[in-house]
Short mmCIF file of C-alpha atoms in Angstrom, two decimals:
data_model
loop_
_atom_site.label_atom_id
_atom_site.label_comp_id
_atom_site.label_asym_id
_atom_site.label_seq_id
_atom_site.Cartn_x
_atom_site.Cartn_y
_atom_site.Cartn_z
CA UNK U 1 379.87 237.79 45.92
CA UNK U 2 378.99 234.04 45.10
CA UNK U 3 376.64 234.00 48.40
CA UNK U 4 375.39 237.21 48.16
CA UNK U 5 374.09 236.60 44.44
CA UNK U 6 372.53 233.42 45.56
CA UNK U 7 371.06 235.49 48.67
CA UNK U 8 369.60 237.29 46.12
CA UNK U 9 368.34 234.83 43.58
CA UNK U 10 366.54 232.81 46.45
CA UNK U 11 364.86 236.07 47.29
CA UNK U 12 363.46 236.40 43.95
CA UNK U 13 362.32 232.92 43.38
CA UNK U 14 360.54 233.71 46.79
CA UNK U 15 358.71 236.75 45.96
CA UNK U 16 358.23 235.14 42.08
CA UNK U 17 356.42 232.32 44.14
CA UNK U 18 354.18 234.67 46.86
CA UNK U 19 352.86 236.94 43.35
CA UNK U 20 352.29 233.32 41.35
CA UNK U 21 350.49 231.69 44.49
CA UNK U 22 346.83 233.31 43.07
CA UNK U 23 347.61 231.70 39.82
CA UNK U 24 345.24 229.00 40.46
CA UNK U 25 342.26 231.34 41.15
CA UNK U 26 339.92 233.07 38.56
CA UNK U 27 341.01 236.76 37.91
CA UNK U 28 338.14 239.10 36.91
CA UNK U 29 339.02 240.97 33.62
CA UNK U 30 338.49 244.55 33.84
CA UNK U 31 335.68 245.60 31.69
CA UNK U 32 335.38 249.30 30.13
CA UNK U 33 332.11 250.90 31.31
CA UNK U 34 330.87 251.25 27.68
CA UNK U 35 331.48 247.70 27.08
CA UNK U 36 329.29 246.50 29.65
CA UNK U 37 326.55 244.26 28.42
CA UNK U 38 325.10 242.27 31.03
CA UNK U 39 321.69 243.72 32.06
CA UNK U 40 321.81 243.16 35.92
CA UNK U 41 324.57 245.08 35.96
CA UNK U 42 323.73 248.62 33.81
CA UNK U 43 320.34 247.97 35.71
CA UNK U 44 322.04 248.14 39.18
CA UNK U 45 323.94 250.94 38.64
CA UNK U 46 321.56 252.97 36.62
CA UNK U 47 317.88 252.38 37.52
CA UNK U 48 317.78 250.48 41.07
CA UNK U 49 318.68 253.12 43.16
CA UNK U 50 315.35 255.21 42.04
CA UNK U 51 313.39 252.29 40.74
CA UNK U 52 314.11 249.15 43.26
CA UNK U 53 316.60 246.41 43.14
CA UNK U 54 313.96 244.61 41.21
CA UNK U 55 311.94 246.86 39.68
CA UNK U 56 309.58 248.20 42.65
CA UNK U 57 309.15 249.44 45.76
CA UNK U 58 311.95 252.35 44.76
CA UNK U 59 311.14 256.37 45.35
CA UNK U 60 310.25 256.49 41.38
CA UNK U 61 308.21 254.73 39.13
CA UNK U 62 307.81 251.08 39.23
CA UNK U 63 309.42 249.54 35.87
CA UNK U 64 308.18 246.13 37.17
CA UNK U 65 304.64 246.94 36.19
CA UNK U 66 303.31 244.98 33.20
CA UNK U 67 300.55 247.63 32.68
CA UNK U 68 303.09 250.58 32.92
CA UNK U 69 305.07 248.93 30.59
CA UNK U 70 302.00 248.25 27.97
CA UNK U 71 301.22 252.16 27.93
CA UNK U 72 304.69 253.42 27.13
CA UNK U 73 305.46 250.75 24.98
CA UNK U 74 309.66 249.49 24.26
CA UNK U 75 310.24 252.67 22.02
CA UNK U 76 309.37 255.39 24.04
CA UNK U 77 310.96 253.36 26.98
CA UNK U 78 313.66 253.65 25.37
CA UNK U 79 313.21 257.03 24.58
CA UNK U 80 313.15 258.32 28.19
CA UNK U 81 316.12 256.44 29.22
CA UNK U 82 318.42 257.95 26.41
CA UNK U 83 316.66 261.48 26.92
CA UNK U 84 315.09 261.63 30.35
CA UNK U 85 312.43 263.73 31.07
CA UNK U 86 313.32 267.42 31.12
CA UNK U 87 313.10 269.08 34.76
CA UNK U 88 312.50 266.10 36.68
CA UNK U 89 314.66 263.82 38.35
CA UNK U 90 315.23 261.84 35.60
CA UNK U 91 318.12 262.56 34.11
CA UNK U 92 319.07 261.40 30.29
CA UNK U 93 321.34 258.48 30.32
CA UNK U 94 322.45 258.66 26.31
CA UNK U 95 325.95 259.80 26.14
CA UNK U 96 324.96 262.45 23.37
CA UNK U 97 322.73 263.73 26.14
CA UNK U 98 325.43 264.51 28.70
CA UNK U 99 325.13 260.45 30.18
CA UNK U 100 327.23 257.62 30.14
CA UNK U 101 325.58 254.82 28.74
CA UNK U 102 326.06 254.02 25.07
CA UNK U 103 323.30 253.32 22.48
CA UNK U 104 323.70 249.69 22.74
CA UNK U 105 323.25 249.81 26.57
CA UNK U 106 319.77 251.67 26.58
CA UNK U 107 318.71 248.90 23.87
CA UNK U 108 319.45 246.16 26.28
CA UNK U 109 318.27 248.07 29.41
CA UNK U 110 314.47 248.36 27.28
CA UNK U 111 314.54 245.54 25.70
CA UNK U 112 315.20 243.27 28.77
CA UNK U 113 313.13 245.12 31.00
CA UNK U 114 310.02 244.03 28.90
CA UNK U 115 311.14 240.92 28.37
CA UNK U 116 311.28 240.46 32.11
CA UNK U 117 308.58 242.65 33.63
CA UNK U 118 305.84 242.70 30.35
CA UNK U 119 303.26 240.63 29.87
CA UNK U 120 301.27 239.67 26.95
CA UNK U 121 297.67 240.73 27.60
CA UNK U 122 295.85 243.00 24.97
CA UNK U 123 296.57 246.40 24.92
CA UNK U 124 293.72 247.60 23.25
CA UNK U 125 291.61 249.80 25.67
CA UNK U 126 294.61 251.76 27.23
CA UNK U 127 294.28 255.27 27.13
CA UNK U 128 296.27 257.33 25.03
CA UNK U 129 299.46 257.68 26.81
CA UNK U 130 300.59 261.14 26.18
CA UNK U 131 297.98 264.26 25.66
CA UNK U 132 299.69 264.53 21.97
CA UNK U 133 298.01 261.02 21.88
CA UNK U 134 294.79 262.02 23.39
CA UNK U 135 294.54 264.87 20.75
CA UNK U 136 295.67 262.79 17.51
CA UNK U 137 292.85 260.67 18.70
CA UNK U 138 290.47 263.09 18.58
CA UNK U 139 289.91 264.10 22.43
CA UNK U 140 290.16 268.00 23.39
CA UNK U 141 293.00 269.95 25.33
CA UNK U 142 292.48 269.01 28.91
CA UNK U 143 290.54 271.44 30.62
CA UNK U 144 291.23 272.43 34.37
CA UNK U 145 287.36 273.26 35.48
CA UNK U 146 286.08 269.90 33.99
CA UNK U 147 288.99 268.36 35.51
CA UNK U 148 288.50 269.46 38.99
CA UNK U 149 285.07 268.21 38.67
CA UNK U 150 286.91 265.09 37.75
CA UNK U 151 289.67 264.91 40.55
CA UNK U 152 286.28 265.57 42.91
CA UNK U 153 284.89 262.65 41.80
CA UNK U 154 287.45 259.99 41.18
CA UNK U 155 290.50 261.17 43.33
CA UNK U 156 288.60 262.72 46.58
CA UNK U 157 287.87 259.63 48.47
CA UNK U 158 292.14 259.52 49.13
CA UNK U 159 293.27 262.70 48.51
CA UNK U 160 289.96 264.85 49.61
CA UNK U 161 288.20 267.23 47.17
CA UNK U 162 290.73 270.25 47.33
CA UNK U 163 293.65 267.03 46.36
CA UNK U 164 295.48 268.22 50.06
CA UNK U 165 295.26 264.78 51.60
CA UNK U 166 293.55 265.90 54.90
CA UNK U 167 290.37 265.66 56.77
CA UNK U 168 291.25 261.99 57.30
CA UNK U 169 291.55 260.30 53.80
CA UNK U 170 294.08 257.32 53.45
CA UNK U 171 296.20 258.93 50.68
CA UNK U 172 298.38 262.21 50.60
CA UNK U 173 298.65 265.25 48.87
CA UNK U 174 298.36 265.19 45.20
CA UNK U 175 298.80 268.64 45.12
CA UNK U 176 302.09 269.32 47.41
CA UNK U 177 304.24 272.10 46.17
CA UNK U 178 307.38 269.53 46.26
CA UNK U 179 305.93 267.16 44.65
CA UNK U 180 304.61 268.86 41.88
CA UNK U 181 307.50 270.67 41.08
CA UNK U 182 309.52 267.11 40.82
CA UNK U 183 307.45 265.69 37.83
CA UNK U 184 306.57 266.45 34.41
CA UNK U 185 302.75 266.79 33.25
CA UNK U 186 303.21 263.36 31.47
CA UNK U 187 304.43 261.98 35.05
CA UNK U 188 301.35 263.06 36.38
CA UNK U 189 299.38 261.74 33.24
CA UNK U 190 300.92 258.04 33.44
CA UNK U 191 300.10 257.88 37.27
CA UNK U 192 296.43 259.09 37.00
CA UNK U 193 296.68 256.00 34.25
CA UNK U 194 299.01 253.47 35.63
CA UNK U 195 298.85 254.29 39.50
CA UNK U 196 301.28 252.28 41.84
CA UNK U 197 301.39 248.96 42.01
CA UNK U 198 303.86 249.16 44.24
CA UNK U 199 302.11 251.26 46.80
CA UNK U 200 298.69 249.73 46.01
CA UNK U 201 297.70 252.75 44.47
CA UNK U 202 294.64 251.51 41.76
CA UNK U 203 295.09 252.80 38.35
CA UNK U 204 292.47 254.38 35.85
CA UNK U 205 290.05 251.91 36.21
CA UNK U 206 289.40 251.30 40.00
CA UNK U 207 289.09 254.94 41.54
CA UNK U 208 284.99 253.97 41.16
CA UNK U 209 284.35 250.43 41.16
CA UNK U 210 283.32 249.73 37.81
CA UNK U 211 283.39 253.18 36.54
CA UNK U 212 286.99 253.31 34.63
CA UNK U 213 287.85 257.03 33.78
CA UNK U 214 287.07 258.42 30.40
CA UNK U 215 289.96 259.17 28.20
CA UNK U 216 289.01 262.76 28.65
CA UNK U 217 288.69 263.02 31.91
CA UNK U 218 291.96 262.01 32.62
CA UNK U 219 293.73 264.76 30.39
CA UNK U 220 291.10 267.28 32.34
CA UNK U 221 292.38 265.88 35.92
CA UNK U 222 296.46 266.33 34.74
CA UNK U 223 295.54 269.92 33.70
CA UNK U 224 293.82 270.26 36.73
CA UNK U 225 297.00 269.26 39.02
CA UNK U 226 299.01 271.27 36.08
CA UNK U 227 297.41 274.25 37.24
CA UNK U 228 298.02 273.67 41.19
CA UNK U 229 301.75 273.86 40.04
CA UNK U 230 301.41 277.44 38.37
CA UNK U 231 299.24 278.65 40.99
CA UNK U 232 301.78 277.74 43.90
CA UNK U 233 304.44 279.25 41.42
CA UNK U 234 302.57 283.02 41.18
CA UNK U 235 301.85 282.78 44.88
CA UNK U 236 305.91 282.08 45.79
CA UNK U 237 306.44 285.19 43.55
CA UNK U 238 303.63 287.08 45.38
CA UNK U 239 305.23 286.66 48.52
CA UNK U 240 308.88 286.88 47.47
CA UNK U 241 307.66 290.54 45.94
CA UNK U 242 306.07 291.15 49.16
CA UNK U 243 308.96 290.86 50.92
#
């Protein structure tokens, strides 16, 4: 028994040694996914895959955009990552709204991402950001004939006059069924505004050089597109009654 039991102790000490031999290197603590804290790493697996690995060049919105980020401002920021944006692609990340991420999270999501991608300049003569803006400020309901004047004038030379994208001009449709049915009326507000910096899309200010748009103009252009949406909406029903 004497040799056996030292057979055995030896084999012990053995595997004791093999499962201690890592006990020199660093082992990573597991961290609960509510206790997360470190920015780069809520932002990689929350944002980056529609936004870019830093902030650009991603399928949605640029977030590394100083001027984007001086018309929505750290509040409402904040606002749309705890709530998204109802029927869009953005989906609420709040865990009261159905998400995962906790209150603490969003805060350090919004406030690093202006700490990071915000600059100081003046902020003074952005446009209203929302049309509830635009109207506490005095401006009228945006208007659909005034704003296809509008699009005509300040959107045609890339998108052509009927907003299709053909005949030639360098940008595409602002008025594809797809596309419009994928964003919100304030989507379509901030990029009239804001653009893509990404994509080298100008914003408000350079569709005519030297000829920024007017406040109301660019609630009369989003009611314009607006209205391509519910147009292409009561023709799908036409056709699906036709058939």
């Amino acid at each position: 028994m004497i040799p056996r039991l030292r057979y055995l102790l030896l084999s012990t000490a053995i595997v004791l040694v093999g499962c201690g031999s890592h006990a020199g290197q660093k082992q990573e603590e597991y961290v609960l996914p509510d206790q997360v804290k470190d920015f780069k790493t809520l932002y990689g697996a929350n944002c980056a895959g529609c936004h870019g690995q830093n902030g650009r060049y991603g399928a949605a919105r640029p977030l590394n955009d100083s001027l984007y980020l001086a018309l929505i401002g750290k509040g409402r920021l904040r606002e749309v990552i705890a709530k998204g944006i109802p029927n869009t692609t953005m989906a609420p990340f709040a865990q009261d709204a159905g998400g995962t991420l906790t209150d603490q999270q969003i805060r350090i999501l919004a406030d690093q991402i202006m700490a990071r991608w915000s600059s100081q300049s003046s902020t003074a003569a952005l446009p209203p950001y929302s049309a509830q803006d635009a109207e506490a400020d005095g401006l009228e309901p945006g208007n659909a004939k005034r704003g296809e004047e509008a699009f005509r004038r300040y959107c045609a030379s890339c998108h052509g006059v009927d907003g299709t994208g053909r005949l030639g001009t360098p940008g595409g449709s602002a008025v594809d069924p797809a596309y419009l049915a994928l964003v919100s009326n304030q989507s379509l507000r901030t990029t009239v505004i804001d653009g893509r910096s990404d994509e080298g899309i100008p914003d408000w200010r350079d569709y005519i050089h030297k000829q920024p748009m007017k406040p109301q103009e660019i609630s009369d252009v989003v009611a314009w597109l607006a209205a391509q949406r519910k147009l292409q909406t009561y023709a799908a029903k036409g056709e699906m009654n036709l058939k």
